[in-house]
């Protein structure tokens, strides 16, 4: 038997996420078809939205979250007291992020680098990014405060590595890739950095961290930020890719 842990507000926002991501995938796919030689710039963004649409559908149907329970027996002078702590963790979010954040980085870095060049940078950014999400999940699954914040700090360190790569060596490569690529890369970099910084803050304030904001608000804000970071970011790539020429930048593969 399964129990639906969602409130109706959470369910509504998860449906908004599902429909928004699906529409985003279709729009990016259609624009991508009209890009001709630059259509490869639409592939990663299309799949980011398609994968997220599935993850949101899973969560909206109550299949994407789990209840983590920690039971402690506290010994007191009058005997043992059993203390149970519960928290809801949207595991589907992390599964989505493990796949989609590397694809977002591929979309970003693909604007900056010429064929073959910078493969080590792509590998470093993606490796650190996957570890950022996996260790963030370990933190979310931890009920014990020390474990939770240790994983948070580890995840933040990997986040800094990702930012270091995309702001340092990849940006330098983008500067050599021509004006259009460099301009588009700079724009995407600012959008990505601003939006990605919101995730750890929300994690800290939400149910995974301090619980300062309600789970309803957390689900709503995550849905909006996710739509901007995936659909919004993807639309900036596919509309900007029109101005790129094959001589300038091509994807990392
Ligand atoms: C976590 C855990 C706490 C520390 C850090 C985190 C960073 C998460 C990021 C997620 C980005 C997600 C995106 C999804 C796309 O829609 C895992 C919250 C640093 C940066 C862009």
mmCIF file of N, CA, C and O and ligand atoms in Angstrom, residues 21 94 97 100-101 104 132-133 136-137 152 155-156 159 196 199-200 203 225-226 229-230, ligand 1:
data_model
loop_
_atom_site.group_PDB
_atom_site.id
_atom_site.type_symbol
_atom_site.label_atom_id
_atom_site.label_comp_id
_atom_site.label_asym_id
_atom_site.label_seq_id
_atom_site.Cartn_x
_atom_site.Cartn_y
_atom_site.Cartn_z
ATOM 1 N N UNK A 21 7.426 21.812 -18.111
ATOM 2 C CA UNK A 21 8.607 21.131 -18.670
ATOM 3 C C UNK A 21 8.243 20.478 -20.016
ATOM 4 O O UNK A 21 9.035 20.512 -20.964
ATOM 5 N N UNK A 94 16.392 14.574 -7.101
ATOM 6 C CA UNK A 94 17.841 14.330 -7.184
ATOM 7 C C UNK A 94 18.173 13.453 -8.386
ATOM 8 O O UNK A 94 19.190 13.630 -9.034
ATOM 9 N N UNK A 97 18.080 15.772 -11.232
ATOM 10 C CA UNK A 97 19.258 16.666 -11.250
ATOM 11 C C UNK A 97 20.547 15.933 -11.634
ATOM 12 O O UNK A 97 21.408 16.504 -12.291
ATOM 13 N N UNK A 100 20.120 15.831 -15.383
ATOM 14 C CA UNK A 100 19.909 17.082 -16.141
ATOM 15 C C UNK A 100 20.984 18.142 -15.894
ATOM 16 O O UNK A 100 21.285 18.905 -16.808
ATOM 17 N N UNK A 101 21.567 18.201 -14.686
ATOM 18 C CA UNK A 101 22.582 19.255 -14.486
ATOM 19 C C UNK A 101 23.829 19.012 -15.372
ATOM 20 O O UNK A 101 24.324 19.967 -15.960
ATOM 21 N N UNK A 104 22.835 20.287 -18.710
ATOM 22 C CA UNK A 104 22.828 21.765 -18.757
ATOM 23 C C UNK A 104 24.250 22.284 -18.937
ATOM 24 O O UNK A 104 24.491 23.223 -19.697
ATOM 25 N N UNK A 132 28.273 16.784 -6.601
ATOM 26 C CA UNK A 132 27.508 17.823 -5.877
ATOM 27 C C UNK A 132 26.074 17.344 -5.598
ATOM 28 O O UNK A 132 25.564 17.466 -4.488
ATOM 29 N N UNK A 133 25.454 16.746 -6.612
ATOM 30 C CA UNK A 133 24.059 16.315 -6.426
ATOM 31 C C UNK A 133 23.980 15.074 -5.528
ATOM 32 O O UNK A 133 23.137 14.996 -4.628
ATOM 33 N N UNK A 136 24.560 16.009 -2.042
ATOM 34 C CA UNK A 136 23.376 16.759 -1.590
ATOM 35 C C UNK A 136 22.246 15.812 -1.211
ATOM 36 O O UNK A 136 21.526 16.023 -0.239
ATOM 37 N N UNK A 137 22.110 14.719 -1.987
ATOM 38 C CA UNK A 137 21.088 13.710 -1.669
ATOM 39 C C UNK A 137 21.429 13.020 -0.346
ATOM 40 O O UNK A 137 20.548 12.800 0.496
ATOM 41 N N UNK A 152 26.230 18.770 3.302
ATOM 42 C CA UNK A 152 25.937 20.063 2.668
ATOM 43 C C UNK A 152 27.245 20.769 2.286
ATOM 44 O O UNK A 152 27.399 21.259 1.166
ATOM 45 N N UNK A 155 28.933 19.012 -0.599
ATOM 46 C CA UNK A 155 28.236 19.333 -1.850
ATOM 47 C C UNK A 155 28.601 20.747 -2.324
ATOM 48 O O UNK A 155 28.831 20.972 -3.517
ATOM 49 N N UNK A 156 28.689 21.703 -1.385
ATOM 50 C CA UNK A 156 29.045 23.085 -1.748
ATOM 51 C C UNK A 156 30.462 23.146 -2.327
ATOM 52 O O UNK A 156 30.727 23.922 -3.248
ATOM 53 N N UNK A 159 30.243 22.187 -5.802
ATOM 54 C CA UNK A 159 29.590 23.288 -6.528
ATOM 55 C C UNK A 159 30.637 24.349 -6.906
ATOM 56 O O UNK A 159 30.666 24.862 -8.028
ATOM 57 N N UNK A 196 21.479 28.764 -10.198
ATOM 58 C CA UNK A 196 22.021 27.606 -9.466
ATOM 59 C C UNK A 196 22.325 27.956 -8.007
ATOM 60 O O UNK A 196 22.239 27.090 -7.141
ATOM 61 N N UNK A 199 19.527 27.102 -5.429
ATOM 62 C CA UNK A 199 19.277 25.723 -4.972
ATOM 63 C C UNK A 199 19.836 25.432 -3.569
ATOM 64 O O UNK A 199 19.078 24.961 -2.706
ATOM 65 N N UNK A 200 21.138 25.706 -3.309
ATOM 66 C CA UNK A 200 21.620 25.422 -1.945
ATOM 67 C C UNK A 200 20.940 26.281 -0.885
ATOM 68 O O UNK A 200 20.721 25.822 0.243
ATOM 69 N N UNK A 203 17.632 24.726 -0.219
ATOM 70 C CA UNK A 203 17.896 23.456 0.496
ATOM 71 C C UNK A 203 18.095 23.742 1.983
ATOM 72 O O UNK A 203 17.527 23.071 2.838
ATOM 73 N N UNK A 225 11.943 27.848 -10.067
ATOM 74 C CA UNK A 225 13.384 27.933 -10.380
ATOM 75 C C UNK A 225 13.779 26.847 -11.385
ATOM 76 O O UNK A 225 14.556 27.087 -12.303
ATOM 77 N N UNK A 226 13.216 25.647 -11.195
ATOM 78 C CA UNK A 226 13.506 24.555 -12.136
ATOM 79 C C UNK A 226 13.064 24.917 -13.551
ATOM 80 O O UNK A 226 13.763 24.633 -14.523
ATOM 81 N N UNK A 229 15.552 27.440 -14.842
ATOM 82 C CA UNK A 229 16.889 26.871 -15.079
ATOM 83 C C UNK A 229 16.894 25.881 -16.241
ATOM 84 O O UNK A 229 17.942 25.630 -16.828
ATOM 85 N N UNK A 230 15.735 25.311 -16.554
ATOM 86 C CA UNK A 230 15.713 24.321 -17.643
ATOM 87 C C UNK A 230 15.083 24.911 -18.907
ATOM 88 O O UNK A 230 15.746 25.004 -19.943
HETATM 89 C C1 LIG B 1 22.225 20.855 -3.328
HETATM 90 C C2 LIG B 1 22.552 20.365 -1.914
HETATM 91 C C3 LIG B 1 23.151 21.372 -1.055
HETATM 92 C C4 LIG B 1 24.402 21.995 -1.618
HETATM 93 C C5 LIG B 1 24.311 22.297 -3.061
HETATM 94 C C6 LIG B 1 23.280 21.831 -3.860
HETATM 95 C C7 LIG B 1 23.234 22.322 -5.241
HETATM 96 C C8 LIG B 1 22.318 22.067 -6.147
HETATM 97 C C9 LIG B 1 22.246 22.637 -7.451
HETATM 98 C C10 LIG B 1 21.240 22.161 -8.224
HETATM 99 C C11 LIG B 1 20.918 22.605 -9.516
HETATM 100 C C12 LIG B 1 19.846 22.087 -10.102
HETATM 101 C C13 LIG B 1 19.350 22.465 -11.390
HETATM 102 C C14 LIG B 1 18.270 21.827 -11.832
HETATM 103 C C15 LIG B 1 17.704 22.084 -13.073
HETATM 104 O O1 LIG B 1 16.595 22.361 -13.240
HETATM 105 C C16 LIG B 1 22.180 19.571 -4.130
HETATM 106 C C17 LIG B 1 20.843 21.519 -3.306
HETATM 107 C C18 LIG B 1 25.417 23.136 -3.611
HETATM 108 C C19 LIG B 1 23.188 23.686 -7.888
HETATM 109 C C20 LIG B 1 19.987 23.527 -12.177
#
